Amino acid sequence: MEDQATPQAHKRVLLAKPRGYCAGVDRAVQTVEEALKLYGAPIYVRKQIVHNKHVVSTLERQGAIFVEENEEVPEGAIVIFSAHGVAPEVYEQAKSRSLRAIDATCPLVTKVHQEARRFAADDYDILLIGHEGHEEVIGTAGEAPAHIQLVDGPDGVDKITVRDPDKVVWLSQTTLSVDETMETVARLKRRLPMLQSPPSDDICYATSNRQHVVKQIAPDCDVVIVVGSRNSSNSVRLVEVALDAGARSAHLVDYASEIADEWLAGATTVGVTSGASVPDDLVMEVLDRLAGHGFTDVAEVTTADERLTFSLPQELKRDMKAAAAARAQQAAALAATAAPDGP
């Protein structure tokens, strides 16, 4: 009797959408690229422009120099502040060194800064939900250090003290887990029933959207691959969200080459997504690697249509406009010189 061939299990990929670049990251990366074209290399960038290893190394090859503090930038040079935002003292430091600062802070982070200043001016205690040491938290806290206390997740709730329970508001880092943040807020409200919420949601649309689609696909996945860097808060959160939503396993990788064969052993459904600072070509490389393991059926699962865009920083737009006008004037002068003399 001939052996019956065991039918191979159907292997598929559930590709999350939205994924990858958000409007704030796109704006920040484009700011560095346009600055390099306009002013020429080197262009200095304080901190990583966005939290992605591949993006930073690509910009370095184009002539960007990433530094930790303004003191590392030569006096009078151009410095770009990262998408995560900076405290007011960083602007003052730049001014004292005669640096030409271009602010690539994500407008959604700027909104949180504005909220912090406004509530501090009204003498509120501000409970900032976020991760200690994250650049965005440092920048926001620097707007009103005397009024802001950090609440690092639900377990940090019991440590807070306020002056007036009737004048307290919560704000948050934009890249947190939506569910964990709401759990933290619920605990805060049990302690402080009069706690006010921000005028609009501080967790950015892109973070929420990427978490939402991962929740949709995770229950059907044997493994979820999240493309993103370890210092990317929103990417790390996607791994946690996938596991909480029912994925059997979930892993964070910068590159397709980091995917271990054993992760895929016995798997039939693999979920793929990427953090908000990840270019989509890295995701395509992951799909190619999965195809090499037989995962050739790719179904894109879409839960939102993102169309938001942000314009470039005003400082950069002004200089780009002036440079374009100068080029047009020069071209007109050359054309007039080259014109043949009349009869």
GROMACS .gro file of C-alpha atoms in nm:
model
  343
    1MET     CA    1   0.000   0.000   0.000
    2GLU     CA    2   0.144   0.342  -0.101
    3ASP     CA    3   0.207   0.602   0.166
    4GLN     CA    4  -0.052   0.876   0.169
    5ALA     CA    5   0.117   1.221   0.153
    6THR     CA    6   0.026   1.431   0.453
    7PRO     CA    7  -0.146   1.747   0.326
    8GLN     CA    8   0.051   2.059   0.413
    9ALA     CA    9  -0.129   2.310   0.632
   10HIS     CA   10  -0.223   2.631   0.451
   11LYS     CA   11   0.024   2.904   0.550
   12ARG     CA   12  -0.089   3.263   0.547
   13VAL     CA   13   0.015   3.612   0.657
   14LEU     CA   14  -0.224   3.866   0.805
   15LEU     CA   15  -0.071   4.203   0.720
   16ALA     CA   16  -0.190   4.485   0.945
   17LYS     CA   17  -0.298   4.819   0.804
   18PRO     CA   18  -0.242   5.090   0.922
   19ARG     CA   19   0.122   5.017   0.998
   20GLY     CA   20   0.453   5.199   0.964
   21TYR     CA   21   0.512   5.569   0.919
   22CYS     CA   22   0.270   5.811   1.082
   23ALA     CA   23   0.235   6.175   0.978
   24GLY     CA   24   0.463   6.301   1.256
   25VAL     CA   25   0.745   6.060   1.167
   26ASP     CA   26   0.710   6.132   0.796
   27ARG     CA   27   0.738   6.505   0.869
   28ALA     CA   28   1.042   6.461   1.096
   29VAL     CA   29   1.236   6.242   0.853
   30GLN     CA   30   1.149   6.471   0.562
   31THR     CA   31   1.270   6.767   0.769
   32VAL     CA   32   1.618   6.617   0.796
   33GLU     CA   33   1.624   6.516   0.429
   34GLU     CA   34   1.515   6.862   0.309
   35ALA     CA   35   1.758   7.036   0.545
   36LEU     CA   36   2.045   6.830   0.402
   37LYS     CA   37   1.943   6.928   0.050
   38LEU     CA   38   1.898   7.295   0.137
   39TYR     CA   39   2.193   7.365   0.367
   40GLY     CA   40   2.426   7.078   0.280
   41ALA     CA   41   2.594   6.830   0.515
   42PRO     CA   42   2.654   6.811   0.800
   43ILE     CA   43   2.320   6.875   0.968
   44TYR     CA   44   2.311   6.810   1.341
   45VAL     CA   45   2.014   6.634   1.501
   46ARG     CA   46   1.962   6.633   1.878
   47LYS     CA   47   1.871   6.275   1.981
   48GLN     CA   48   1.743   6.021   1.727
   49ILE     CA   49   1.504   6.203   1.492
   50VAL     CA   50   1.269   5.904   1.536
   51HIS     CA   51   1.325   5.582   1.727
   52ASN     CA   52   1.429   5.355   1.443
   53LYS     CA   53   1.776   5.213   1.386
   54HIS     CA   54   1.740   5.186   1.007
   55VAL     CA   55   1.610   5.542   0.961
   56VAL     CA   56   1.891   5.688   1.173
   57SER     CA   57   2.167   5.496   0.992
   58THR     CA   58   2.020   5.595   0.652
   59LEU     CA   59   2.020   5.964   0.746
   60GLU     CA   60   2.372   5.934   0.884
   61ARG     CA   61   2.491   5.810   0.546
   62GLN     CA   62   2.332   6.120   0.389
   63GLY     CA   63   2.524   6.353   0.620
   64ALA     CA   64   2.318   6.386   0.939
   65ILE     CA   65   2.513   6.384   1.266
   66PHE     CA   66   2.315   6.269   1.570
   67VAL     CA   67   2.416   6.412   1.907
   68GLU     CA   68   2.281   6.379   2.258
   69GLU     CA   69   2.297   6.744   2.363
   70ASN     CA   70   2.331   7.092   2.212
   71GLU     CA   71   2.682   7.124   2.359
   72GLU     CA   72   2.803   6.877   2.095
   73VAL     CA   73   2.688   7.103   1.810
   74PRO     CA   74   2.940   7.364   1.684
   75GLU     CA   75   2.836   7.720   1.765
   76GLY     CA   76   2.627   7.879   1.492
   77ALA     CA   77   2.544   7.546   1.325
   78ILE     CA   78   2.200   7.410   1.237
   79VAL     CA   79   2.038   7.170   1.484
   80ILE     CA   80   1.712   6.979   1.437
   81PHE     CA   81   1.509   6.880   1.741
   82SER     CA   82   1.359   6.531   1.720
   83ALA     CA   83   0.994   6.432   1.675
   84HIS     CA   84   0.966   6.354   2.048
   85GLY     CA   85   0.985   6.718   2.156
   86VAL     CA   86   1.214   6.906   2.394
   87ALA     CA   87   1.180   7.109   2.712
   88PRO     CA   88   1.195   7.490   2.693
   89GLU     CA   89   1.544   7.491   2.843
   90VAL     CA   90   1.674   7.309   2.533
   91TYR     CA   91   1.563   7.603   2.316
   92GLU     CA   92   1.740   7.841   2.554
   93GLN     CA   93   2.059   7.634   2.537
   94ALA     CA   94   2.044   7.643   2.157
   95LYS     CA   95   1.996   8.020   2.161
   96SER     CA   96   2.294   8.068   2.396
   97ARG     CA   97   2.515   7.882   2.145
   98SER     CA   98   2.375   8.077   1.849
   99LEU     CA   99   2.241   7.755   1.698
  100ARG     CA  100   1.986   7.772   1.417
  101ALA     CA  101   1.718   7.543   1.559
  102ILE     CA  102   1.461   7.363   1.344
  103ASP     CA  103   1.185   7.205   1.550
  104ALA     CA  104   1.066   6.870   1.410
  105THR     CA  105   0.850   6.792   1.714
  106CYS     CA  106   0.537   6.602   1.614
  107PRO     CA  107   0.242   6.844   1.626
  108LEU     CA  108   0.051   6.593   1.841
  109VAL     CA  109   0.331   6.607   2.099
  110THR     CA  110   0.328   6.987   2.075
  111LYS     CA  111  -0.044   6.972   2.160
  112VAL     CA  112   0.037   6.792   2.488
  113HIS     CA  113   0.303   7.054   2.566
  114GLN     CA  114   0.045   7.329   2.513
  115GLU     CA  115  -0.200   7.151   2.742
  116ALA     CA  116   0.068   7.123   3.012
  117ARG     CA  117   0.146   7.495   2.992
  118ARG     CA  118  -0.223   7.589   3.002
  119PHE     CA  119  -0.313   7.374   3.302
  120ALA     CA  120   0.002   7.483   3.487
  121ALA     CA  121  -0.093   7.848   3.427
  122ASP     CA  122  -0.428   7.768   3.593
  123ASP     CA  123  -0.235   7.614   3.886
  124TYR     CA  124  -0.347   7.254   3.832
  125ASP     CA  125  -0.154   6.951   3.947
  126ILE     CA  126  -0.079   6.756   3.627
  127LEU     CA  127  -0.045   6.378   3.634
  128LEU     CA  128   0.159   6.279   3.329
  129ILE     CA  129   0.108   5.913   3.237
  130GLY     CA  130   0.419   5.784   3.064
  131HIS     CA  131   0.746   5.596   3.085
  132GLU     CA  132   1.021   5.743   3.300
  133GLY     CA  133   1.322   5.854   3.095
  134HIS     CA  134   1.143   5.859   2.760
  135GLU     CA  135   1.239   6.170   2.560
  136GLU     CA  136   0.878   6.272   2.508
  137VAL     CA  137   0.807   6.256   2.882
  138ILE     CA  138   1.121   6.459   2.962
  139GLY     CA  139   1.018   6.725   2.711
  140THR     CA  140   0.659   6.749   2.834
  141ALA     CA  141   0.757   6.753   3.202
  142GLY     CA  142   1.002   7.034   3.126
  143GLU     CA  143   0.712   7.262   3.029
  144ALA     CA  144   0.591   7.284   3.391
  145PRO     CA  145   0.821   7.086   3.623
  146ALA     CA  146   0.668   7.236   3.939
  147HIS     CA  147   0.321   7.113   3.843
  148ILE     CA  148   0.386   6.775   3.677
  149GLN     CA  149   0.417   6.434   3.839
  150LEU     CA  150   0.495   6.121   3.638
  151VAL     CA  151   0.264   5.821   3.668
  152ASP     CA  152   0.447   5.525   3.516
  153GLY     CA  153   0.158   5.284   3.460
  154PRO     CA  154  -0.115   5.161   3.696
  155ASP     CA  155   0.133   5.065   3.969
  156GLY     CA  156   0.250   5.426   3.992
  157VAL     CA  157  -0.089   5.556   4.100
  158ASP     CA  158  -0.040   5.500   4.474
  159LYS     CA  159   0.275   5.715   4.481
  160ILE     CA  160   0.118   6.041   4.373
  161THR     CA  161   0.023   6.328   4.601
  162VAL     CA  162  -0.174   6.638   4.502
  163ARG     CA  163  -0.235   6.977   4.664
  164ASP     CA  164  -0.604   7.007   4.576
  165PRO     CA  165  -0.805   6.700   4.466
  166ASP     CA  166  -1.045   6.935   4.286
  167LYS     CA  167  -0.771   7.079   4.060
  168VAL     CA  168  -0.604   6.777   3.901
  169VAL     CA  169  -0.579   6.675   3.536
  170TRP     CA  170  -0.415   6.384   3.360
  171LEU     CA  171  -0.213   6.401   3.038
  172SER     CA  172  -0.022   6.122   2.865
  173GLN     CA  173   0.269   6.031   2.647
  174THR     CA  174   0.138   5.988   2.291
  175THR     CA  175   0.278   5.638   2.228
  176LEU     CA  176   0.136   5.435   2.516
  177SER     CA  177  -0.084   5.129   2.523
  178VAL     CA  178  -0.440   5.256   2.504
  179ASP     CA  179  -0.570   4.983   2.735
  180GLU     CA  180  -0.299   5.026   2.999
  181THR     CA  181  -0.345   5.403   2.995
  182MET     CA  182  -0.719   5.368   3.050
  183GLU     CA  183  -0.651   5.126   3.336
  184THR     CA  184  -0.417   5.386   3.490
  185VAL     CA  185  -0.680   5.658   3.448
  186ALA     CA  186  -0.946   5.436   3.607
  187ARG     CA  187  -0.723   5.379   3.911
  188LEU     CA  188  -0.647   5.751   3.934
  189LYS     CA  189  -1.018   5.834   3.925
  190ARG     CA  190  -1.087   5.592   4.209
  191ARG     CA  191  -0.839   5.792   4.418
  192LEU     CA  192  -0.929   6.132   4.272
  193PRO     CA  193  -1.296   6.140   4.164
  194MET     CA  194  -1.267   6.501   4.039
  195LEU     CA  195  -0.972   6.419   3.810
  196GLN     CA  196  -1.012   6.599   3.478
  197SER     CA  197  -0.923   6.453   3.137
  198PRO     CA  198  -0.736   6.633   2.859
  199PRO     CA  199  -0.956   6.825   2.612
  200SER     CA  200  -0.879   6.562   2.347
  201ASP     CA  201  -0.711   6.222   2.354
  202ASP     CA  202  -0.334   6.253   2.406
  203ILE     CA  203  -0.251   5.908   2.268
  204CYS     CA  204  -0.196   5.978   1.902
  205TYR     CA  205  -0.426   5.848   1.631
  206ALA     CA  206  -0.147   5.640   1.475
  207THR     CA  207  -0.062   5.461   1.801
  208SER     CA  208  -0.431   5.384   1.861
  209ASN     CA  209  -0.490   5.268   1.502
  210ARG     CA  210  -0.190   5.036   1.498
  211GLN     CA  211  -0.291   4.880   1.828
  212HIS     CA  212  -0.651   4.839   1.712
  213VAL     CA  213  -0.566   4.641   1.398
  214VAL     CA  214  -0.322   4.421   1.591
  215LYS     CA  215  -0.606   4.338   1.832
  216GLN     CA  216  -0.812   4.230   1.530
  217ILE     CA  217  -0.554   3.991   1.385
  218ALA     CA  218  -0.381   3.861   1.699
  219PRO     CA  219  -0.639   3.599   1.805
  220ASP     CA  220  -0.591   3.419   1.471
  221CYS     CA  221  -0.209   3.430   1.478
  222ASP     CA  222   0.038   3.168   1.591
  223VAL     CA  223   0.303   3.439   1.588
  224VAL     CA  224   0.303   3.816   1.533
  225ILE     CA  225   0.611   3.986   1.393
  226VAL     CA  226   0.640   4.356   1.483
  227VAL     CA  227   0.901   4.548   1.285
  228GLY     CA  228   1.049   4.821   1.503
  229SER     CA  229   1.339   4.917   1.727
  230ARG     CA  230   1.371   4.834   2.096
  231ASN     CA  231   1.375   5.202   2.198
  232SER     CA  232   1.050   5.266   2.009
  233SER     CA  233   0.776   5.286   2.271
  234ASN     CA  234   0.490   5.237   2.025
  235SER     CA  235   0.663   4.932   1.866
  236VAL     CA  236   0.721   4.766   2.203
  237ARG     CA  237   0.357   4.830   2.291
  238LEU     CA  238   0.245   4.648   1.973
  239VAL     CA  239   0.417   4.329   2.094
  240GLU     CA  240   0.239   4.359   2.430
  241VAL     CA  241  -0.096   4.430   2.264
  242ALA     CA  242  -0.059   4.127   2.035
  243LEU     CA  243   0.007   3.895   2.328
  244ASP     CA  244  -0.275   4.043   2.537
  245ALA     CA  245  -0.514   4.004   2.242
  246GLY     CA  246  -0.447   3.631   2.202
  247ALA     CA  247  -0.143   3.580   1.977
  248ARG     CA  248   0.043   3.265   2.077
  249SER     CA  249   0.374   3.451   2.051
  250ALA     CA  250   0.498   3.792   1.935
  251HIS     CA  251   0.844   3.925   1.853
  252LEU     CA  252   1.005   4.262   1.780
  253VAL     CA  253   1.265   4.280   1.503
  254ASP     CA  254   1.454   4.560   1.331
  255TYR     CA  255   1.521   4.353   1.021
  256ALA     CA  256   1.385   4.040   0.851
  257SER     CA  257   1.717   3.863   0.912
  258GLU     CA  258   1.640   3.861   1.286
  259ILE     CA  259   1.339   3.629   1.243
  260ALA     CA  260   1.432   3.293   1.393
  261ASP     CA  261   1.327   2.978   1.207
  262GLU     CA  262   1.196   2.823   1.528
  263TRP     CA  263   0.939   3.104   1.564
  264LEU     CA  264   0.773   2.976   1.247
  265ALA     CA  265   0.797   2.604   1.321
  266GLY     CA  266   0.445   2.460   1.320
  267ALA     CA  267   0.287   2.801   1.256
  268THR     CA  268   0.013   2.841   0.997
  269THR     CA  269  -0.082   3.208   1.049
  270VAL     CA  270   0.169   3.487   1.099
  271GLY     CA  271   0.066   3.844   1.172
  272VAL     CA  272   0.290   4.127   1.052
  273THR     CA  273   0.286   4.492   1.152
  274SER     CA  274   0.532   4.774   1.215
  275GLY     CA  275   0.577   5.066   1.451
  276ALA     CA  276   0.503   5.424   1.354
  277SER     CA  277   0.869   5.504   1.277
  278VAL     CA  278   0.931   5.212   1.039
  279PRO     CA  279   0.962   5.252   0.658
  280ASP     CA  280   0.750   5.000   0.470
  281ASP     CA  281   1.041   4.852   0.273
  282LEU     CA  282   1.149   4.679   0.596
  283VAL     CA  283   0.804   4.517   0.618
  284MET     CA  284   0.831   4.402   0.255
  285GLU     CA  285   1.162   4.232   0.342
  286VAL     CA  286   0.984   4.049   0.624
  287LEU     CA  287   0.717   3.929   0.379
  288ASP     CA  288   0.990   3.805   0.146
  289ARG     CA  289   1.152   3.610   0.427
  290LEU     CA  290   0.818   3.459   0.530
  291ALA     CA  291   0.750   3.364   0.167
  292GLY     CA  292   1.073   3.167   0.177
  293HIS     CA  293   0.916   2.962   0.456
  294GLY     CA  294   0.599   2.897   0.257
  295PHE     CA  295   0.391   3.191   0.382
  296THR     CA  296   0.298   3.317   0.037
  297ASP     CA  297  -0.071   3.393   0.096
  298VAL     CA  298  -0.080   3.753   0.225
  299ALA     CA  299  -0.410   3.911   0.329
  300GLU     CA  300  -0.407   4.277   0.430
  301VAL     CA  301  -0.642   4.352   0.720
  302THR     CA  302  -0.747   4.718   0.725
  303THR     CA  303  -0.924   4.888   1.015
  304ALA     CA  304  -0.861   5.257   0.939
  305ASP     CA  305  -0.770   5.486   0.650
  306GLU     CA  306  -0.504   5.736   0.754
  307ARG     CA  307  -0.481   6.052   0.545
  308LEU     CA  308  -0.344   6.306   0.793
  309THR     CA  309  -0.032   6.497   0.687
  310PHE     CA  310   0.168   6.768   0.863
  311SER     CA  311   0.349   7.054   0.694
  312LEU     CA  312   0.723   7.102   0.744
  313PRO     CA  313   0.852   7.326   1.026
  314GLN     CA  314   0.806   7.697   0.960
  315GLU     CA  315   1.178   7.772   0.992
  316LEU     CA  316   1.259   7.525   0.717
  317LYS     CA  317   0.970   7.626   0.490
  318ARG     CA  318   1.078   7.990   0.513
  319ASP     CA  319   1.436   7.910   0.406
  320MET     CA  320   1.316   7.674   0.129
  321LYS     CA  321   1.091   7.949  -0.008
  322ALA     CA  322   1.376   8.203   0.001
  323ALA     CA  323   1.610   7.959  -0.174
  324ALA     CA  324   1.350   7.892  -0.445
  325ALA     CA  325   1.300   8.267  -0.499
  326ALA     CA  326   1.677   8.319  -0.525
  327ARG     CA  327   1.703   8.039  -0.783
  328ALA     CA  328   1.419   8.189  -0.986
  329GLN     CA  329   1.584   8.531  -0.975
  330GLN     CA  330   1.917   8.384  -1.082
  331ALA     CA  331   1.753   8.192  -1.365
  332ALA     CA  332   1.579   8.509  -1.484
  333ALA     CA  333   1.908   8.701  -1.476
  334LEU     CA  334   2.083   8.428  -1.676
  335ALA     CA  335   1.803   8.422  -1.931
  336ALA     CA  336   1.824   8.800  -1.973
  337THR     CA  337   2.201   8.782  -2.021
  338ALA     CA  338   2.169   8.505  -2.279
  339ALA     CA  339   1.895   8.681  -2.476
  340PRO     CA  340   2.012   8.800  -2.823
  341ASP     CA  341   2.050   9.176  -2.875
  342GLY     CA  342   1.767   9.341  -3.059
  343PRO     CA  343   1.805   9.482  -3.415
   0.00000   0.00000   0.00000
